[in-house]
Structure formats: structure tokens, C-alpha cells
Amino acid sequence: MLGWILLGAALLVCLGLLLGATWTTQALQSQLRQQAEERRRLNEEWVAVRTTRRQGEKCPRCGYPLPDQDWYIEQTLA
């Protein structure tokens, strides 16, 4: 009898974990979709910046010429 009770309890715990994981995924789905869209947008902007940087032209947003050094590396004081 004790074996059946333990088996039932284990099944209930597994069912609870499954339902909890499903509900958590549903609750976070909109936030994850928003983060993925933001990540895609940032990747597109980085590709545009790198392409412009390789061409040695002006910044596509402000129109100023890009500096000769790597602007995304922190400068050190001499």
C-alpha cells in the first residue's frame, strides 16, 4: 500500500512540475519575444556599423566621419 501512495505522490509532483514549466513559459513568452526582437535589431545595427567602419565612411546616423582608431575599444590614458 505504501508503494502505491509513493507512486501517486511522485506522479503528482511530476504533473505539477510539468504544469508549472508550461505556465512559466506562457507567462514569459511575450518578454522573450520582445528580447529576441531587440537582439535582432541590435545585431542589424552592429552589422551596419561594422560595414560602414570597414568602408571608412561617415556614420550613417549623424554623418560625422568615423575616427581612424577602433572607437568601441576603451581608450587608455598615457
PDB file of C-alpha atoms in Angstrom:
ATOM      1  CA  MET A   1       0.000   0.000   0.000  1.00  0.00           C
ATOM      2  CA  LEU A   2       2.812   2.409   0.838  1.00  0.00           C
ATOM      3  CA  GLY A   3       4.360   1.803  -2.611  1.00  0.00           C
ATOM      4  CA  TRP A   4       1.151   2.930  -4.351  1.00  0.00           C
ATOM      5  CA  ILE A   5       0.993   6.061  -2.216  1.00  0.00           C
ATOM      6  CA  LEU A   6       4.608   6.948  -3.031  1.00  0.00           C
ATOM      7  CA  LEU A   7       3.996   6.275  -6.731  1.00  0.00           C
ATOM      8  CA  GLY A   8       0.909   8.507  -6.694  1.00  0.00           C
ATOM      9  CA  ALA A   9       2.798  11.256  -4.887  1.00  0.00           C
ATOM     10  CA  ALA A  10       5.670  11.053  -7.400  1.00  0.00           C
ATOM     11  CA  LEU A  11       3.208  11.273 -10.292  1.00  0.00           C
ATOM     12  CA  LEU A  12       1.520  14.313  -8.753  1.00  0.00           C
ATOM     13  CA  VAL A  13       4.884  16.022  -8.273  1.00  0.00           C
ATOM     14  CA  CYS A  14       5.840  15.306 -11.898  1.00  0.00           C
ATOM     15  CA  LEU A  15       2.484  16.607 -13.103  1.00  0.00           C
ATOM     16  CA  GLY A  16       2.925  19.751 -11.010  1.00  0.00           C
ATOM     17  CA  LEU A  17       6.401  20.335 -12.425  1.00  0.00           C
ATOM     18  CA  LEU A  18       5.113  19.884 -15.954  1.00  0.00           C
ATOM     19  CA  LEU A  19       2.226  22.305 -15.445  1.00  0.00           C
ATOM     20  CA  GLY A  20       4.482  24.821 -13.687  1.00  0.00           C
ATOM     21  CA  ALA A  21       7.005  24.760 -16.516  1.00  0.00           C
ATOM     22  CA  THR A  22       4.241  25.205 -19.085  1.00  0.00           C
ATOM     23  CA  TRP A  23       2.672  28.131 -17.259  1.00  0.00           C
ATOM     24  CA  THR A  24       6.056  29.780 -16.721  1.00  0.00           C
ATOM     25  CA  THR A  25       6.826  29.505 -20.428  1.00  0.00           C
ATOM     26  CA  GLN A  26       3.449  31.007 -21.301  1.00  0.00           C
ATOM     27  CA  ALA A  27       3.950  33.857 -18.838  1.00  0.00           C
ATOM     28  CA  LEU A  28       7.436  34.711 -20.128  1.00  0.00           C
ATOM     29  CA  GLN A  29       6.713  34.236 -23.833  1.00  0.00           C
ATOM     30  CA  SER A  30       5.939  37.896 -24.584  1.00  0.00           C
ATOM     31  CA  GLN A  31       9.031  39.078 -22.733  1.00  0.00           C
ATOM     32  CA  LEU A  32      11.228  36.556 -24.544  1.00  0.00           C
ATOM     33  CA  ARG A  33       9.743  37.587 -27.894  1.00  0.00           C
ATOM     34  CA  GLN A  34      10.477  41.248 -27.110  1.00  0.00           C
ATOM     35  CA  GLN A  35      14.073  40.444 -26.132  1.00  0.00           C
ATOM     36  CA  ALA A  36      14.584  38.437 -29.328  1.00  0.00           C
ATOM     37  CA  GLU A  37      13.298  41.337 -31.433  1.00  0.00           C
ATOM     38  CA  GLU A  38      15.615  43.758 -29.623  1.00  0.00           C
ATOM     39  CA  ARG A  39      18.548  41.385 -30.122  1.00  0.00           C
ATOM     40  CA  ARG A  40      17.798  41.165 -33.866  1.00  0.00           C
ATOM     41  CA  ARG A  41      17.599  44.959 -34.118  1.00  0.00           C
ATOM     42  CA  LEU A  42      20.905  45.420 -32.284  1.00  0.00           C
ATOM     43  CA  ASN A  43      22.579  42.801 -34.486  1.00  0.00           C
ATOM     44  CA  GLU A  44      21.379  44.625 -37.601  1.00  0.00           C
ATOM     45  CA  GLU A  45      22.733  47.921 -36.259  1.00  0.00           C
ATOM     46  CA  TRP A  46      26.114  46.349 -35.444  1.00  0.00           C
ATOM     47  CA  VAL A  47      26.325  44.911 -38.951  1.00  0.00           C
ATOM     48  CA  ALA A  48      25.637  48.366 -40.395  1.00  0.00           C
ATOM     49  CA  VAL A  49      28.248  49.977 -38.130  1.00  0.00           C
ATOM     50  CA  ARG A  50      30.881  47.356 -38.966  1.00  0.00           C
ATOM     51  CA  THR A  51      30.183  47.672 -42.688  1.00  0.00           C
ATOM     52  CA  THR A  52      30.454  51.452 -42.522  1.00  0.00           C
ATOM     53  CA  ARG A  53      33.599  51.172 -40.413  1.00  0.00           C
ATOM     54  CA  ARG A  54      35.253  48.888 -42.974  1.00  0.00           C
ATOM     55  CA  GLN A  55      34.389  51.302 -45.752  1.00  0.00           C
ATOM     56  CA  GLY A  56      35.882  54.201 -43.771  1.00  0.00           C
ATOM     57  CA  GLU A  57      32.950  56.462 -44.456  1.00  0.00           C
ATOM     58  CA  LYS A  58      30.745  58.608 -42.303  1.00  0.00           C
ATOM     59  CA  CYS A  59      28.414  57.487 -39.544  1.00  0.00           C
ATOM     60  CA  PRO A  60      25.039  56.530 -41.078  1.00  0.00           C
ATOM     61  CA  ARG A  61      23.103  58.229 -38.277  1.00  0.00           C
ATOM     62  CA  CYS A  62      24.879  61.523 -37.652  1.00  0.00           C
ATOM     63  CA  GLY A  63      27.013  61.934 -40.787  1.00  0.00           C
ATOM     64  CA  TYR A  64      30.293  62.606 -38.954  1.00  0.00           C
ATOM     65  CA  PRO A  65      33.447  60.894 -40.233  1.00  0.00           C
ATOM     66  CA  LEU A  66      34.460  57.875 -38.190  1.00  0.00           C
ATOM     67  CA  PRO A  67      37.806  58.078 -36.344  1.00  0.00           C
ATOM     68  CA  ASP A  68      40.782  56.045 -37.543  1.00  0.00           C
ATOM     69  CA  GLN A  69      41.143  54.084 -34.316  1.00  0.00           C
ATOM     70  CA  ASP A  70      38.762  51.432 -33.058  1.00  0.00           C
ATOM     71  CA  TRP A  71      36.092  53.558 -31.406  1.00  0.00           C
ATOM     72  CA  TYR A  72      34.493  50.701 -29.497  1.00  0.00           C
ATOM     73  CA  ILE A  73      37.684  49.864 -27.575  1.00  0.00           C
ATOM     74  CA  GLU A  74      38.126  51.778 -24.338  1.00  0.00           C
ATOM     75  CA  GLN A  75      40.928  54.284 -24.633  1.00  0.00           C
ATOM     76  CA  THR A  76      43.717  54.212 -22.068  1.00  0.00           C
ATOM     77  CA  LEU A  77      45.363  57.285 -20.662  1.00  0.00           C
ATOM     78  CA  ALA A  78      49.088  57.609 -21.359  1.00  0.00           C
TER      79      ALA A  78
END
